[in-house]
XYZ file of N, CA and C in Angstrom:
687
model
N 74.971 125.576 108.961
C 74.653 124.422 110.149
C 73.079 124.125 110.058
N 72.443 124.370 109.051
C 71.077 123.949 108.716
C 70.871 122.496 108.506
N 71.990 121.841 107.940
C 72.010 120.475 107.724
C 72.484 119.763 108.581
N 72.795 120.350 110.086
C 73.295 119.438 111.108
C 72.190 119.892 112.327
N 72.673 119.484 113.575
C 71.534 119.641 114.593
C 71.455 121.029 114.929
N 70.398 121.701 115.307
C 69.377 121.078 115.958
C 68.136 120.677 115.265
N 68.343 121.245 113.905
C 67.148 121.507 112.966
C 66.522 120.094 112.723
N 66.865 119.105 112.822
C 65.967 117.711 112.523
C 65.247 117.563 113.888
N 66.014 117.964 114.755
C 65.061 117.690 116.289
C 63.663 118.257 116.282
N 63.790 119.520 115.672
C 62.739 120.605 115.634
C 61.627 120.427 114.402
N 62.201 119.867 113.340
C 61.515 120.044 112.096
C 61.132 118.510 111.605
N 61.625 117.561 112.074
C 61.566 116.286 111.483
C 62.507 115.705 110.192
N 62.257 114.578 110.051
C 63.558 113.889 109.195
C 63.406 114.834 107.772
N 62.445 115.288 107.181
C 62.407 116.312 105.832
C 62.692 117.459 106.391
N 63.662 117.724 107.169
C 64.202 119.265 107.792
C 64.653 119.978 106.626
N 65.557 119.291 105.659
C 66.156 120.093 104.851
C 65.125 120.840 103.894
N 63.946 120.249 103.726
C 62.966 120.917 102.792
C 61.938 122.181 103.630
N 62.355 122.233 104.923
C 61.770 123.268 105.755
C 62.439 124.469 106.102
N 63.531 124.889 105.279
C 64.130 126.005 105.703
C 63.412 127.312 106.376
N 62.453 127.586 105.246
C 61.593 128.463 105.171
C 60.507 128.509 106.285
N 60.192 127.203 106.572
C 59.175 127.158 107.801
C 59.991 127.770 108.941
N 61.088 127.438 109.263
C 61.994 127.752 110.382
C 62.347 129.362 110.457
N 62.901 129.904 109.185
C 63.052 131.109 109.179
C 62.044 132.134 109.238
N 60.730 131.608 108.868
C 59.559 132.415 108.937
C 58.976 132.582 110.342
N 59.198 131.619 110.975
C 58.721 131.547 112.561
C 59.718 131.024 113.714
N 60.896 131.510 113.635
C 61.859 130.795 114.553
C 61.497 130.388 115.963
N 60.776 131.449 116.516
C 60.627 131.168 117.813
C 59.597 130.142 118.128
N 58.849 129.582 117.219
C 57.906 128.347 117.140
C 58.875 127.323 117.345
N 60.024 127.381 116.974
C 60.570 125.973 117.222
C 61.793 125.838 118.161
N 62.494 127.345 118.192
C 63.825 127.354 119.117
C 63.213 126.893 120.599
N 64.141 125.944 120.777
C 64.167 125.406 122.101
C 65.406 125.032 122.820
N 65.650 125.896 123.689
C 66.906 125.741 124.555
C 67.152 124.459 125.382
N 66.327 123.713 125.388
C 66.375 122.195 125.907
C 66.901 121.430 125.239
N 66.916 121.584 123.617
C 67.692 120.657 122.546
C 69.059 120.818 122.692
N 69.972 119.820 122.511
C 71.140 119.761 122.223
C 71.406 120.810 121.200
N 72.570 121.381 121.243
C 73.187 121.927 120.039
C 72.217 123.014 119.632
N 71.132 123.564 120.416
C 70.244 124.673 120.200
C 70.866 125.875 119.705
N 72.256 126.197 120.483
C 72.711 127.598 120.097
C 73.179 127.590 118.838
N 73.510 126.790 117.775
C 73.403 126.960 116.528
C 72.690 127.637 115.865
N 71.418 127.666 116.432
C 70.449 128.195 115.561
C 70.225 129.821 115.856
N 70.656 130.420 116.653
C 70.436 131.789 116.969
C 71.827 132.479 117.460
N 72.259 133.502 116.696
C 73.808 134.292 117.069
C 74.674 132.857 117.391
N 75.132 132.427 116.569
C 76.093 131.230 116.884
C 77.462 131.766 116.857
N 77.760 132.698 116.314
C 79.135 133.367 116.531
C 79.374 133.792 117.743
N 78.095 134.553 118.201
C 78.055 135.354 119.549
C 78.380 134.359 120.692
N 77.741 133.029 120.752
C 77.751 132.067 121.799
C 79.382 131.589 121.576
N 79.964 131.184 120.470
C 81.319 130.866 120.631
C 82.216 131.884 121.015
N 81.687 133.421 121.238
C 82.703 134.260 121.800
C 82.298 134.584 123.328
N 81.383 133.452 123.844
C 81.192 133.724 125.102
C 80.226 134.668 125.527
N 79.720 135.301 124.517
C 78.497 136.043 124.950
C 77.161 135.549 124.960
N 76.210 136.321 125.412
C 74.817 135.964 125.632
C 74.080 135.838 124.308
N 73.906 134.702 123.640
C 73.461 134.774 122.173
C 71.985 134.890 121.947
N 71.211 135.036 123.546
C 69.909 135.430 123.271
C 69.649 136.926 123.517
N 70.514 137.579 124.031
C 70.435 139.236 124.327
C 70.680 139.914 123.010
N 69.539 140.615 122.619
C 69.510 141.446 121.564
C 69.473 142.630 121.718
N 69.304 143.236 122.922
C 69.013 144.584 123.425
C 70.087 145.377 122.946
N 69.642 146.421 122.355
C 70.815 147.562 121.439
C 72.041 147.891 122.555
N 71.571 148.374 123.801
C 72.527 148.670 124.493
C 73.590 147.373 124.967
N 73.217 145.924 124.845
C 74.039 144.896 125.007
C 74.933 144.924 123.531
N 74.395 145.277 122.445
C 74.633 144.718 121.447
C 76.068 146.022 121.396
N 75.746 147.147 121.586
C 76.694 148.267 121.531
C 77.873 147.962 122.491
N 77.539 147.622 123.650
C 78.677 147.221 124.898
C 79.483 146.156 124.313
N 79.135 144.802 123.703
C 79.640 143.973 123.138
C 80.673 144.167 121.936
N 79.980 145.156 121.057
C 81.022 145.477 120.059
C 82.098 146.438 120.460
N 82.099 147.412 121.231
C 82.867 148.050 121.951
C 84.141 147.423 122.834
N 83.685 146.398 123.309
C 84.268 145.302 124.256
C 85.270 144.392 123.033
N 84.684 143.957 122.227
C 85.360 143.000 120.990
C 86.575 144.156 120.384
N 86.068 145.284 120.171
C 86.982 146.304 119.736
C 88.280 146.606 120.431
N 88.020 146.310 121.494
C 89.154 146.979 122.601
C 90.105 145.599 122.580
N 89.572 144.351 122.858
C 90.111 143.449 122.802
C 91.059 142.638 121.370
N 90.394 142.628 120.511
C 90.671 142.245 119.230
C 91.384 143.102 118.169
N 92.684 143.050 117.934
C 93.139 144.158 116.961
C 93.028 143.862 115.631
N 92.611 142.816 115.189
C 92.187 142.674 113.747
C 91.158 141.464 113.544
N 90.154 141.664 113.016
C 89.002 140.802 112.834
C 88.939 140.367 111.542
N 89.225 139.133 111.045
C 89.317 138.635 109.736
C 88.000 138.371 109.079
N 87.868 138.385 107.711
C 86.695 138.345 107.349
C 86.640 137.032 106.344
N 85.832 136.049 106.683
C 85.818 134.863 105.892
C 85.953 135.162 104.022
N 84.698 136.094 103.845
C 84.823 136.223 102.323
C 85.936 137.031 101.664
N 86.605 137.655 102.838
C 87.951 138.464 102.397
C 88.911 137.857 102.924
N 89.075 136.597 103.091
C 90.116 136.003 103.526
C 91.547 136.265 103.184
N 91.560 136.473 101.703
C 92.901 136.695 101.202
C 93.262 138.179 101.465
N 92.509 139.315 101.636
C 92.542 140.646 101.972
C 93.023 140.773 103.377
N 92.376 139.897 104.215
C 92.490 139.638 105.482
C 93.853 139.272 106.129
N 94.286 138.029 105.394
C 95.516 137.449 105.439
C 96.634 138.303 105.428
N 96.561 139.261 103.804
C 97.569 140.078 103.675
C 97.749 141.293 104.798
N 96.551 141.777 105.133
C 96.278 142.680 106.243
C 97.482 142.124 107.481
N 97.115 140.841 107.937
C 97.573 140.424 109.205
C 99.415 140.083 108.751
N 99.439 139.669 107.322
C 101.098 139.783 107.012
C 101.911 141.063 107.428
N 100.918 142.055 106.990
C 101.765 143.528 107.138
C 101.842 143.978 108.717
N 100.774 143.803 109.497
C 100.763 144.166 110.735
C 101.894 143.331 111.494
N 102.109 141.995 110.996
C 103.314 141.136 111.882
C 104.611 140.795 111.203
N 104.551 141.711 110.222
C 105.559 141.820 109.400
C 106.177 140.305 108.982
N 105.118 139.662 108.444
C 105.434 138.136 107.894
C 105.673 138.342 106.518
N 106.122 137.313 106.050
C 106.502 137.022 104.717
C 105.139 136.263 103.824
N 104.964 136.437 102.477
C 103.793 135.537 101.966
C 103.876 133.996 102.319
N 105.027 133.368 102.283
C 105.152 131.877 102.771
C 104.599 131.945 103.865
N 104.502 132.896 104.958
C 103.770 132.503 106.469
C 102.240 132.368 106.355
N 101.704 132.895 105.105
C 100.279 132.991 105.080
C 99.868 131.994 104.120
N 100.385 131.265 103.511
C 100.123 130.151 102.396
C 99.147 129.320 103.033
N 98.197 128.905 102.082
C 97.177 128.029 102.879
C 96.838 126.957 101.914
N 96.205 125.781 102.006
C 95.408 125.092 101.430
C 94.044 124.935 101.746
N 92.839 124.941 101.219
C 91.307 125.079 101.308
C 90.850 123.847 101.598
N 90.521 123.716 102.900
C 90.009 122.459 103.671
C 88.459 122.504 103.789
N 87.600 121.285 103.543
C 86.297 121.514 103.585
C 85.565 122.111 102.817
N 86.078 122.030 101.386
C 85.416 122.985 100.596
C 83.946 122.633 100.226
N 83.060 123.783 100.335
C 81.815 123.390 100.023
C 81.465 123.529 98.257
N 80.817 122.393 97.921
C 80.444 122.097 96.550
C 79.772 123.125 95.838
N 80.170 123.578 94.638
C 79.420 124.700 93.989
C 77.621 124.648 94.068
N 77.492 123.475 93.821
C 76.028 123.222 93.716
C 75.194 123.233 95.019
N 76.011 123.688 96.288
C 75.605 123.855 97.620
C 75.827 125.210 98.230
N 76.434 125.840 96.962
C 76.747 127.435 97.803
C 75.306 128.235 97.467
N 75.013 129.101 98.351
C 74.004 130.154 98.453
C 74.451 131.145 99.176
N 75.046 132.188 98.222
C 75.635 133.253 98.748
C 75.458 134.536 97.665
N 75.823 135.528 98.514
C 76.069 136.722 97.409
C 77.667 137.376 97.555
N 78.128 137.458 96.295
C 79.416 138.207 96.330
C 79.386 139.289 96.138
N 80.229 140.094 96.961
C 80.436 141.594 97.242
C 81.718 142.053 96.723
N 81.790 143.479 95.949
C 82.740 143.810 95.667
C 83.241 144.639 96.712
N 84.397 144.349 97.544
C 84.607 145.211 98.717
C 84.947 146.313 98.705
N 85.136 147.103 97.483
C 85.806 148.344 97.513
C 84.286 149.410 97.423
N 83.259 148.313 96.486
C 81.980 149.243 96.461
C 80.923 148.907 97.308
N 81.063 147.726 97.911
C 80.145 147.058 98.720
C 78.728 146.696 97.930
N 79.034 146.488 96.538
C 77.757 146.220 95.592
C 77.939 144.562 95.406
N 76.419 144.120 95.521
C 76.445 142.557 95.121
C 76.918 142.554 93.535
N 77.746 141.612 93.481
C 78.227 141.437 91.976
C 77.596 139.971 91.273
N 77.140 139.332 92.331
C 76.847 137.772 91.828
C 75.881 137.215 92.651
N 74.499 138.165 92.551
C 73.394 137.337 93.592
C 72.944 136.124 93.137
N 72.782 135.069 93.947
C 72.196 133.780 93.841
C 71.714 133.246 95.220
N 70.948 132.174 95.330
C 70.836 131.403 96.273
C 69.214 131.951 97.021
N 69.378 131.946 98.133
C 67.899 132.283 98.867
C 67.395 133.559 98.897
N 66.104 133.901 98.770
C 65.347 135.193 98.400
C 66.161 136.218 99.595
N 66.062 137.590 99.135
C 66.145 138.655 99.848
C 65.520 138.791 101.095
N 63.942 138.361 100.989
C 63.042 138.284 102.193
C 63.711 137.472 103.262
N 64.237 136.302 102.736
C 64.673 135.183 103.673
C 65.983 135.591 104.210
N 66.933 136.223 103.628
C 68.078 136.844 104.184
C 67.603 137.830 105.036
N 66.710 138.899 105.005
C 66.354 139.797 106.017
C 65.876 139.066 107.228
N 65.102 138.082 106.784
C 64.515 137.348 108.330
C 65.785 136.713 109.040
N 66.965 136.088 108.642
C 67.927 135.759 109.015
C 68.933 136.462 109.884
N 68.861 137.737 109.175
C 69.703 138.699 109.643
C 68.784 139.315 110.962
N 67.558 139.608 110.916
C 66.510 139.755 112.133
C 66.843 138.794 113.408
N 66.842 137.480 112.878
C 66.795 136.463 113.873
C 68.134 136.654 114.536
N 69.032 136.721 113.835
C 70.207 136.791 114.368
C 70.989 138.113 114.392
N 70.246 138.873 115.221
C 70.747 140.361 115.150
C 72.000 140.793 115.851
N 72.314 140.208 116.911
C 73.700 140.330 117.604
C 74.873 139.750 116.605
N 74.854 138.694 115.988
C 76.014 138.099 115.073
C 75.760 139.192 113.735
N 74.642 139.625 113.518
C 74.751 140.658 112.323
C 75.489 142.207 112.302
N 75.211 142.472 113.834
C 75.533 143.636 114.144
C 77.281 143.724 114.427
N 77.367 142.499 114.768
C 79.166 142.136 115.201
C 79.649 142.100 113.767
N 79.054 141.265 112.937
C 79.553 141.279 111.426
C 79.715 142.615 110.823
N 78.580 143.120 110.703
C 78.615 144.514 109.897
C 79.912 145.354 110.628
N 79.668 145.665 111.848
C 80.820 146.424 112.202
C 82.350 146.192 111.785
N 82.449 145.002 112.010
C 84.143 144.518 111.821
C 84.315 144.559 110.150
N 83.258 144.040 109.402
C 83.248 144.144 108.094
C 83.840 145.398 107.495
N 83.123 146.470 108.003
C 83.314 147.874 107.484
C 84.651 148.286 108.037
N 84.999 147.754 109.211
C 86.287 148.265 110.004
C 87.421 147.865 108.965
N 87.065 146.559 108.572
C 88.451 145.889 108.013
C 88.488 146.871 106.446
N 87.411 146.978 106.119
C 87.425 147.718 104.719
C 88.129 149.186 104.618
N 87.591 149.880 106.056
C 88.180 150.831 106.087
C 89.804 150.697 106.668
N 90.209 149.670 106.908
C 91.528 149.678 107.193
C 92.345 149.485 106.096
N 91.700 148.661 105.064
C 92.241 148.249 103.963
C 92.716 149.728 103.010
N 91.617 150.690 103.343
C 91.568 151.679 102.378
C 92.701 152.416 103.153
N 92.979 152.682 104.385
C 93.620 153.564 105.019
C 94.953 153.163 105.154
N 95.336 151.837 105.587
C 96.304 151.229 106.051
C 97.098 150.547 104.719
N 96.438 150.068 103.863
C 97.142 149.392 102.698
C 96.936 149.996 101.296
N 95.687 150.410 101.303
C 95.468 150.813 99.627
C 94.611 150.147 98.769
N 93.396 150.435 98.077
C 92.876 149.471 97.469
C 93.878 148.922 96.246
N 94.597 149.825 95.491
C 95.305 149.399 94.258
C 96.408 148.228 94.727
N 97.098 148.816 95.995
C 98.211 147.611 96.621
C 97.463 146.592 96.970
N 96.171 146.493 97.679
C 95.604 145.164 97.921
C 95.302 144.470 96.826
N 95.173 145.224 95.573
C 94.384 144.379 94.550
C 95.678 143.633 93.905
N 96.652 144.484 93.813
C 97.906 143.875 93.108
C 98.189 142.631 94.029
N 98.273 142.758 95.127
C 98.858 141.691 96.213
C 98.174 140.630 96.325
N 96.825 140.891 96.262
C 95.730 139.645 96.329
C 95.937 139.006 94.863
N 96.168 139.521 93.859
C 96.638 138.905 92.518
C 97.721 138.016 92.923
N 98.568 138.629 93.163
C 100.013 137.667 93.307
C 99.865 136.556 94.221
N 99.144 136.835 95.564
C 99.000 135.874 96.485
C 98.147 135.002 95.729
N 97.161 135.064 95.239
C 96.191 133.925 94.702
C 97.008 132.974 93.530
N 97.881 133.526 92.656
C 98.674 132.919 91.843
C 99.631 131.874 92.525
N 100.387 132.491 93.872
C 101.102 131.454 94.982
C 100.136 130.399 95.330
N 98.949 130.593 95.783
C 98.092 129.911 96.294
C 97.848 128.374 95.201
N 97.583 129.125 93.991
C 97.149 128.074 93.026
C 98.329 127.233 92.818
N 99.679 127.917 92.673
C 100.998 126.906 92.535
C 100.813 125.984 93.451
N 100.664 126.232 95.194
C 100.959 125.445 95.880
C 99.956 124.365 96.054
N 98.655 124.630 95.536
C 97.711 123.696 95.368
C 97.956 122.577 94.181
N 98.408 123.027 93.214
C 98.960 122.058 92.155
C 100.043 120.995 92.463
N 100.822 121.816 93.555
C 102.083 120.994 93.948
C 101.351 120.053 95.389
N 100.523 120.461 96.062
C 100.273 119.352 96.916
C 99.133 118.733 96.780
N 98.077 119.067 95.899
C 96.674 118.371 95.979
C 96.544 117.192 94.754
N 96.354 116.202 95.052
C 96.165 115.268 94.126
C 94.706 115.243 93.249
N 93.872 115.430 94.372
C 92.389 115.419 93.994
C 91.434 115.704 95.091
N 90.254 116.063 95.100
C 89.181 116.302 96.334
C 87.983 115.319 96.163
N 87.588 114.631 97.159
C 86.649 113.884 97.245
C 85.667 114.170 98.317
N 84.540 113.668 98.485
C 83.458 113.848 99.536
C 83.555 113.245 100.711
N 83.176 113.857 101.751
C 83.185 113.481 103.149
C 81.933 112.473 102.942
N 82.056 111.266 103.723
C 80.776 110.242 103.760
C 79.648 110.885 104.555
N 80.313 111.615 105.744
C 79.309 111.968 106.834
C 78.820 113.518 106.559
N 79.518 114.184 105.685
C 79.118 115.383 105.134
C 79.492 115.446 103.584
N 78.567 114.681 102.854
C 78.589 114.886 101.489
C 78.428 116.180 100.747
N 78.086 117.148 101.418
C 77.925 118.581 100.764
C 79.411 119.178 100.730
N 80.340 118.658 101.427
C 81.783 119.210 101.656
C 82.621 118.245 100.874
N 83.745 118.668 100.417
C 85.003 118.169 99.789
C 85.990 118.264 100.523
N 87.053 117.168 100.733
C 88.345 117.303 101.483
C 89.484 116.925 100.268
N 90.576 117.498 100.475
C 91.520 117.246 99.615
C 92.242 116.050 99.936
N 93.091 115.463 98.872
C 93.885 114.335 99.101
C 95.239 114.618 98.549
N 96.210 114.560 99.381
C 97.266 115.093 98.983
C 98.161 113.974 97.805
N 99.112 114.595 97.281
C 99.868 113.885 96.482
C 100.846 113.022 97.000
N 101.056 111.856 96.430
C 102.278 111.109 96.982
C 103.604 111.028 96.384
N 104.588 111.035 96.938
C 104.823 111.039 98.644
C 104.382 112.282 99.127
N 103.726 112.298 100.140
C 103.463 113.613 100.817
C 104.630 114.621 101.238
N 104.381 115.581 100.599
C 105.384 116.664 101.141
C 104.985 117.337 102.395
N 106.018 117.296 103.694
C 105.874 117.763 104.804
C 105.309 119.017 104.860
N 105.419 120.029 104.028
C 104.587 121.437 104.300
C 103.399 121.083 103.785
N 103.368 120.582 102.659
C 101.811 120.317 102.206
C 101.133 119.426 103.351
N 101.824 118.432 103.940
C 100.707 117.860 105.265
C 100.558 118.938 106.371
N 101.549 119.702 106.680
C 101.210 120.783 107.737
C 99.944 121.595 107.148
N 99.986 122.003 105.988
C 98.887 122.937 105.583
C 97.717 122.101 105.568
N 97.534 120.950 105.352
C 96.256 119.927 105.325
C 95.624 119.838 106.462
N 96.261 120.006 107.546
C 96.054 119.490 108.987
C 94.672 120.473 109.391
N 93.746 119.950 110.138
C 92.855 120.730 110.925
C 93.331 121.064 111.995
N 92.781 122.094 112.937
C 93.132 123.011 113.851
C 93.717 121.939 115.100
N 92.744 120.879 115.332
C 93.115 119.895 116.496
C 94.123 119.234 116.097
N 94.326 118.675 114.986
C 95.438 117.732 114.620
C 96.755 118.586 114.607
N 96.722 119.555 114.203
C 97.902 120.497 114.044
C 98.343 120.794 115.646
N 97.458 121.044 116.564
C 97.712 121.736 117.662
C 98.376 120.296 118.609
N 97.841 119.020 118.275
C 98.357 117.765 119.043
C 99.873 117.652 118.509
N 100.072 117.727 117.222
C 101.223 117.553 116.393
C 102.371 118.423 117.272
N 101.901 119.553 117.501
C 102.853 120.932 118.209
C 102.905 120.534 119.410
N 102.230 120.311 120.194
C 102.280 119.728 121.625
C 103.177 118.854 121.385
N 103.266 117.607 120.690
C 104.061 116.365 120.833
C 105.522 116.369 120.221
N 105.950 117.657 119.667
C 107.192 117.997 118.987
C 107.883 118.008 120.036
């Protein structure tokens, strides 16, 4: 979200060049009177209805305990296929129930991430921002970081105990082959968003298959269509 509000308001028009300026001293810029200010600190906690400015350890422990009781399965973005397979097992779903198309794909040139081996937790493809900057980001977002770490390792433990690493690896490989086949069936090409050029959107093949159309919908459009049926 650094490409979006509120950072331009705080750092000026050349804000994209000032990421390190912000993360080196975020308190200097953080202003709760700015529209969308909450994107800049513990945004995940804010979306969950929590106090995104409270990073007291007692509050963090209380939040994690509460979420643990209320949410049966927390899915992790970088382990989305493993998460979906866990969901399928818990709800007795079929593979067809969890097939998806990728929406709003980030361009490879804009990716800044570490890729983890979920079984060993080792970084297998480090790139992007420095480790010291990542540590500063985690410190500044201590509540989000604590929530993420708790549920990341909980998911790994559940995969090990309830699914098994070998079975998960086998099913992920099978699932990804299905996803590739569905993408080849549905997607004509990808093109950039005018308003967000760092993302690519899919363009469906013509004539549009109804199932492909369903999978290409965003959550708002899909909800509207369901309500109108």
